[in-house]
mmCIF file of C-alpha atoms in Angstrom:
data_model
loop_
_atom_site.group_PDB
_atom_site.id
_atom_site.type_symbol
_atom_site.label_atom_id
_atom_site.label_comp_id
_atom_site.label_asym_id
_atom_site.label_seq_id
_atom_site.Cartn_x
_atom_site.Cartn_y
_atom_site.Cartn_z
ATOM 1 C CA MET A 1 42.647 76.069 -19.157
ATOM 2 C CA THR A 2 42.439 76.897 -15.593
ATOM 3 C CA PRO A 3 41.213 74.502 -13.395
ATOM 4 C CA SER A 4 38.361 76.814 -12.543
ATOM 5 C CA CYS A 5 37.670 76.793 -16.287
ATOM 6 C CA ARG A 6 37.463 72.710 -16.406
ATOM 7 C CA ARG A 7 35.195 72.299 -13.627
ATOM 8 C CA PHE A 8 32.800 75.019 -15.630
ATOM 9 C CA VAL A 9 33.159 73.028 -18.470
ATOM 10 C CA ALA A 10 32.609 69.517 -16.402
ATOM 11 C CA ALA A 11 29.553 71.114 -14.756
ATOM 12 C CA LEU A 12 28.145 72.429 -18.462
ATOM 13 C CA LEU A 13 28.387 69.048 -20.194
ATOM 14 C CA CYS A 14 26.806 66.867 -17.198
ATOM 15 C CA LEU A 15 23.601 69.384 -17.135
ATOM 16 C CA CYS A 16 23.590 69.092 -20.909
ATOM 17 C CA ALA A 17 23.536 64.843 -20.092
ATOM 18 C CA LEU A 18 20.612 65.235 -18.156
ATOM 19 C CA ALA A 19 18.660 67.770 -19.823
ATOM 20 C CA ALA A 20 18.834 64.463 -22.582
ATOM 21 C CA GLY A 21 17.537 62.174 -20.453
ATOM 22 C CA GLY A 22 21.045 59.781 -20.713
ATOM 23 C CA CYS A 23 22.471 60.558 -17.561
ATOM 24 C CA SER A 24 20.948 59.408 -14.221
ATOM 25 C CA ALA A 25 21.946 59.226 -10.629
ATOM 26 C CA PRO A 26 22.974 54.948 -9.515
ATOM 27 C CA GLY A 27 19.842 53.390 -8.319
ATOM 28 C CA GLY A 28 17.491 56.246 -9.632
ATOM 29 C CA GLY A 29 15.296 53.600 -11.805
ATOM 30 C CA LEU A 30 14.473 53.606 -15.001
ATOM 31 C CA GLY A 31 15.132 56.044 -17.680
ATOM 32 C CA ALA A 32 12.400 57.743 -19.713
ATOM 33 C CA GLY A 33 11.862 55.421 -22.745
ATOM 34 C CA THR A 34 13.430 52.258 -21.094
ATOM 35 C CA PRO A 35 11.545 49.103 -21.420
ATOM 36 C CA ALA A 36 10.654 47.077 -17.763
ATOM 37 C CA PRO A 37 12.085 43.629 -17.785
ATOM 38 C CA PRO A 38 9.336 41.113 -18.360
ATOM 39 C CA VAL A 39 7.613 39.686 -15.394
ATOM 40 C CA SER A 40 9.164 36.065 -14.108
ATOM 41 C CA PRO A 41 5.557 33.946 -13.730
ATOM 42 C CA GLN A 42 4.959 32.707 -10.352
ATOM 43 C CA PRO A 43 5.215 28.942 -9.441
ATOM 44 C CA HIS A 44 1.963 27.498 -8.624
ATOM 45 C CA PRO A 45 1.365 23.811 -7.218
ATOM 46 C CA GLU A 46 0.968 21.179 -9.334
ATOM 47 C CA PRO A 47 -0.175 18.146 -8.260
ATOM 48 C CA LEU A 48 1.645 14.789 -8.622
ATOM 49 C CA TRP A 49 -1.483 12.702 -8.898
ATOM 50 C CA PRO A 50 -4.231 14.736 -9.894
ATOM 51 C CA ALA A 51 -6.856 12.213 -8.922
ATOM 52 C CA TRP A 52 -5.928 12.374 -5.272
ATOM 53 C CA THR A 53 -6.073 16.535 -5.267
ATOM 54 C CA SER A 54 -8.497 16.286 -1.822
ATOM 55 C CA ALA A 55 -7.244 18.795 0.931
ATOM 56 C CA PRO A 56 -5.675 16.914 3.639
ATOM 57 C CA GLY A 57 -8.517 16.118 6.778
ATOM 58 C CA ALA A 58 -11.440 15.977 4.345
ATOM 59 C CA ALA A 59 -13.631 14.003 5.760
ATOM 60 C CA VAL A 60 -13.712 10.360 4.414
ATOM 61 C CA GLY A 61 -17.219 8.524 4.404
ATOM 62 C CA ARG A 62 -19.839 9.702 6.566
ATOM 63 C CA GLN A 63 -20.099 11.717 9.144
ATOM 64 C CA GLU A 64 -19.734 9.643 12.781
ATOM 65 C CA PRO A 65 -23.054 9.516 14.755
ATOM 66 C CA ALA A 66 -22.534 10.827 18.402
ATOM 67 C CA PRO A 67 -21.720 9.063 20.939
ATOM 68 C CA THR A 68 -24.384 6.384 22.190
ATOM 69 C CA PRO A 69 -24.837 6.409 26.224
ATOM 70 C CA LEU A 70 -23.153 4.207 28.111
ATOM 71 C CA LYS A 71 -25.650 0.761 29.352
ATOM 72 C CA ASN A 72 -26.094 -0.025 33.102
ATOM 73 C CA ALA A 73 -24.110 3.653 33.760
ATOM 74 C CA PRO A 74 -25.842 5.865 36.387
ATOM 75 C CA GLU A 75 -27.897 8.333 35.739
ATOM 76 C CA PRO A 76 -26.569 11.912 36.194
ATOM 77 C CA GLY A 77 -27.315 14.077 38.964
ATOM 78 C CA PRO A 78 -28.981 17.471 39.437
ATOM 79 C CA ASP A 79 -25.069 18.665 39.185
ATOM 80 C CA GLY A 80 -24.029 16.206 36.367
ATOM 81 C CA LEU A 81 -21.284 13.957 36.909
ATOM 82 C CA VAL A 82 -20.005 15.648 39.779
ATOM 83 C CA GLY A 83 -22.160 13.321 42.154
ATOM 84 C CA VAL A 84 -21.750 10.316 40.246
ATOM 85 C CA ASP A 85 -19.643 7.655 41.173
ATOM 86 C CA PRO A 86 -16.469 7.254 38.775
ATOM 87 C CA ALA A 87 -15.945 3.855 39.319
ATOM 88 C CA GLN A 88 -19.699 2.751 38.339
ATOM 89 C CA VAL A 89 -19.339 4.990 35.563
ATOM 90 C CA ALA A 90 -15.857 3.240 33.695
ATOM 91 C CA ARG A 91 -17.224 -0.210 34.492
ATOM 92 C CA ALA A 92 -19.992 0.704 32.359
ATOM 93 C CA ASP A 93 -17.795 1.028 29.895
ATOM 94 C CA PRO A 94 -16.744 -1.573 27.820
ATOM 95 C CA ARG A 95 -13.331 -0.172 26.521
ATOM 96 C CA MET A 96 -12.401 0.835 29.621
ATOM 97 C CA ARG A 97 -13.439 -1.853 32.159
ATOM 98 C CA PRO A 98 -10.477 -4.254 31.432
ATOM 99 C CA TYR A 99 -8.111 -1.330 32.637
ATOM 100 C CA LEU A 100 -9.566 -0.678 36.070
ATOM 101 C CA GLY A 101 -7.871 -3.431 38.029
ATOM 102 C CA LYS A 102 -8.563 -4.327 41.255
ATOM 103 C CA GLY A 103 -9.285 -1.371 43.170
ATOM 104 C CA SER A 104 -8.392 2.519 43.011
ATOM 105 C CA LEU A 105 -5.136 3.895 43.266
ATOM 106 C CA GLN A 106 -3.346 6.923 45.450
ATOM 107 C CA GLU A 107 0.008 6.660 43.874
ATOM 108 C CA PRO A 108 1.654 4.827 40.806
ATOM 109 C CA GLY A 109 3.533 1.507 41.043
ATOM 110 C CA ARG A 110 0.387 -0.595 40.817
ATOM 111 C CA ALA A 111 -2.413 -1.471 38.733
ATOM 112 C CA GLY A 112 -5.832 0.154 39.258
ATOM 113 C CA MET A 113 -8.265 3.275 38.475
ATOM 114 C CA ARG A 114 -5.982 6.808 39.415
ATOM 115 C CA PRO A 115 -8.356 9.077 41.585
ATOM 116 C CA PRO A 116 -11.025 10.596 39.080
ATOM 117 C CA VAL A 117 -10.896 14.203 37.983
ATOM 118 C CA HIS A 118 -13.870 16.906 37.023
ATOM 119 C CA ARG A 119 -12.520 19.868 34.531
ATOM 120 C CA ASP A 120 -15.025 21.688 32.252
ATOM 121 C CA LEU A 121 -13.817 20.397 28.643
ATOM 122 C CA THR A 122 -16.700 21.492 26.764
ATOM 123 C CA GLY A 123 -17.187 24.898 27.680
ATOM 124 C CA ASP A 124 -20.749 24.676 28.918
ATOM 125 C CA GLY A 125 -19.922 25.414 32.653
ATOM 126 C CA LYS A 126 -20.407 21.510 34.290
ATOM 127 C CA PRO A 127 -17.540 19.532 34.389
ATOM 128 C CA GLU A 128 -17.003 16.726 32.716
ATOM 129 C CA LEU A 129 -15.539 12.862 34.129
ATOM 130 C CA ILE A 130 -12.184 11.927 33.526
ATOM 131 C CA VAL A 131 -10.624 8.405 34.560
ATOM 132 C CA ALA A 132 -7.752 7.215 34.174
ATOM 133 C CA ALA A 133 -6.457 3.369 34.800
ATOM 134 C CA ASP A 134 -2.842 1.856 34.847
ATOM 135 C CA THR A 135 -1.930 -2.178 34.324
ATOM 136 C CA ALA A 136 0.709 -4.021 35.335
ATOM 137 C CA THR A 137 2.280 -3.912 32.160
ATOM 138 C CA GLY A 138 2.846 -0.303 31.830
ATOM 139 C CA ARG A 139 -0.005 0.687 29.794
ATOM 140 C CA SER A 140 -2.531 3.186 30.909
ATOM 141 C CA ALA A 141 -5.947 4.269 29.692
ATOM 142 C CA LEU A 142 -7.844 7.015 29.797
ATOM 143 C CA SER A 143 -11.519 7.949 29.453
ATOM 144 C CA VAL A 144 -13.681 11.055 29.199
ATOM 145 C CA TYR A 145 -17.439 10.909 30.060
ATOM 146 C CA ALA A 146 -19.857 13.887 29.137
ATOM 147 C CA VAL A 147 -23.556 13.962 29.862
ATOM 148 C CA ALA A 148 -25.936 13.904 27.221
ATOM 149 C CA GLY A 149 -29.549 14.110 27.911
ATOM 150 C CA ASP A 150 -30.582 11.365 30.802
ATOM 151 C CA GLY A 151 -27.723 9.348 30.155
ATOM 152 C CA ILE A 152 -23.571 9.381 30.240
ATOM 153 C CA VAL A 153 -21.600 9.091 27.000
ATOM 154 C CA SER A 154 -17.952 8.843 26.424
ATOM 155 C CA VAL A 155 -16.012 11.324 24.234
ATOM 156 C CA LEU A 156 -12.475 10.309 24.774
ATOM 157 C CA PHE A 157 -10.662 6.997 24.945
ATOM 158 C CA THR A 158 -7.034 6.383 24.755
ATOM 159 C CA ILE A 159 -4.366 4.510 25.744
ATOM 160 C CA GLY A 160 -0.468 4.511 26.441
ATOM 161 C CA ARG A 161 2.418 3.893 28.000
ATOM 162 C CA GLN A 162 3.662 6.503 30.976
ATOM 163 C CA LEU A 163 0.061 8.311 30.559
ATOM 164 C CA ALA A 164 0.440 11.909 31.908
ATOM 165 C CA ALA A 165 -2.254 14.532 31.369
ATOM 166 C CA GLU A 166 -3.351 18.029 31.764
ATOM 167 C CA THR A 167 -5.574 20.712 30.697
ATOM 168 C CA ILE A 168 -5.158 24.164 28.957
ATOM 169 C CA GLY A 169 -8.234 26.247 28.988
ATOM 170 C CA ASN A 170 -10.998 23.752 28.178
ATOM 171 C CA ASP A 171 -8.449 21.626 25.997
ATOM 172 C CA LEU A 172 -7.323 18.474 26.974
ATOM 173 C CA LEU A 173 -3.349 17.396 26.636
ATOM 174 C CA VAL A 174 -2.288 13.819 26.371
ATOM 175 C CA ARG A 175 1.508 12.592 27.081
ATOM 176 C CA ILE A 176 2.537 9.266 26.332
ATOM 177 C CA ALA A 177 6.044 7.508 25.978
ATOM 178 C CA ALA A 178 6.563 6.381 22.236
ATOM 179 C CA ASP A 179 8.239 3.452 20.839
ATOM 180 C CA ASP A 180 11.588 5.447 20.027
ATOM 181 C CA GLY A 181 12.186 6.938 23.168
ATOM 182 C CA SER A 182 10.193 9.987 22.573
ATOM 183 C CA GLU A 183 7.148 11.792 23.714
ATOM 184 C CA GLN A 184 3.730 12.081 22.085
ATOM 185 C CA ALA A 185 1.631 14.870 23.262
ATOM 186 C CA VAL A 186 -1.811 15.057 21.687
ATOM 187 C CA ARG A 187 -4.042 17.827 22.211
ATOM 188 C CA TYR A 188 -7.719 17.385 21.983
ATOM 189 C CA HIS A 189 -10.492 19.641 21.741
ATOM 190 C CA TRP A 190 -14.355 19.658 22.271
ATOM 191 C CA ASP A 191 -15.963 19.608 18.887
ATOM 192 C CA GLY A 192 -19.936 19.570 20.102
ATOM 193 C CA HIS A 193 -19.676 15.951 19.927
ATOM 194 C CA ARG A 194 -16.759 14.607 21.462
ATOM 195 C CA MET A 195 -12.971 15.388 21.726
ATOM 196 C CA THR A 196 -10.851 15.376 18.667
ATOM 197 C CA VAL A 197 -7.332 16.007 18.268
ATOM 198 C CA VAL A 198 -6.108 19.301 17.363
ATOM 199 C CA ASN A 199 -2.681 18.839 17.557
ATOM 200 C CA ASP A 200 -0.502 15.787 17.627
ATOM 201 C CA GLU A 201 3.312 16.496 18.071
ATOM 202 C CA ARG A 202 6.570 13.957 18.775
ATOM 203 C CA ARG A 203 9.100 15.245 21.346
ATOM 204 C CA PHE A 204 11.893 14.232 21.811
ATOM 205 C CA ARG A 205 14.244 14.335 24.956
ATOM 206 C CA LYS A 206 17.305 14.423 23.266
ATOM 207 C CA SER A 207 19.089 16.001 20.334
ATOM 208 C CA GLY A 208 19.530 14.007 16.808
ATOM 209 C CA PRO A 209 19.573 14.180 13.230
ATOM 210 C CA ASP A 210 15.679 14.560 13.146
ATOM 211 C CA CYS A 211 15.314 16.955 16.279
ATOM 212 C CA ASP A 212 15.313 21.017 15.965
ATOM 213 C CA ALA A 213 16.839 22.786 18.379
ATOM 214 C CA GLU A 214 13.853 22.343 20.485
ATOM 215 C CA GLY A 215 14.458 19.109 20.616
ATOM 216 C CA THR A 216 11.264 18.070 18.449
ATOM 217 C CA GLY A 217 10.896 16.294 16.027
ATOM 218 C CA ALA A 218 10.434 17.280 12.567
ATOM 219 C CA ALA A 219 7.966 14.873 11.542
ATOM 220 C CA SER A 220 5.800 12.759 13.616
ATOM 221 C CA ARG A 221 4.098 9.604 13.047
ATOM 222 C CA PRO A 222 0.643 8.552 14.739
ATOM 223 C CA ALA A 223 1.097 6.105 17.881
ATOM 224 C CA GLU A 224 -0.993 4.008 19.859
ATOM 225 C CA GLY A 225 -1.839 6.742 21.852
ATOM 226 C CA ARG A 226 -3.646 8.737 19.726
ATOM 227 C CA GLY A 227 -7.027 9.434 20.716
ATOM 228 C CA LYS A 228 -9.868 7.155 20.047
ATOM 229 C CA THR A 229 -13.298 8.318 20.136
ATOM 230 C CA PRO A 230 -16.478 6.032 19.974
#
């Protein structure tokens, strides 16, 4: 048989196989009449403790009441807290009073109240009052005050070492030093009544077995500086 004849016979056999449905190109899928493989069931959550199945972050107990006005605090003026004496407001706050020291500060290095700052944290266009004070032991306290009706309320109080703060839009970011040498960064957002935590990160200054490439801890535990609201 000549080569041309052999090629003709091979082509004829392949055509016959295709017509019979028994020959398909690789990767062409299932042939006609071939049953589909069974679908593997997808895994689904299986609680380890069925009695503890409430979603993380769910409210526990009754809802906290709105902050109450500070006693002996000055009345807000026409411009809200802008024209009010910050030291007088802080002294009216029983939680802030122990951290005020003997006077005001213009630079770090001793105990006293830092220069007050006004920022709009509630988004109403009127700035709130942010007060921070340092102690001789290295601990600092920070409070945020807002106008509520005819009075002034404390909407955030937090403490920590080497405390620094900055604003991100209307949010407040507070950074403190943790006991393990890392930095805890807590972001607060106005919820209509107070400043509440929306993000809490532990940032390690040096990489280690518990850090990723960014130097951020894989897990974070609350530290002393986490926000304390009234």
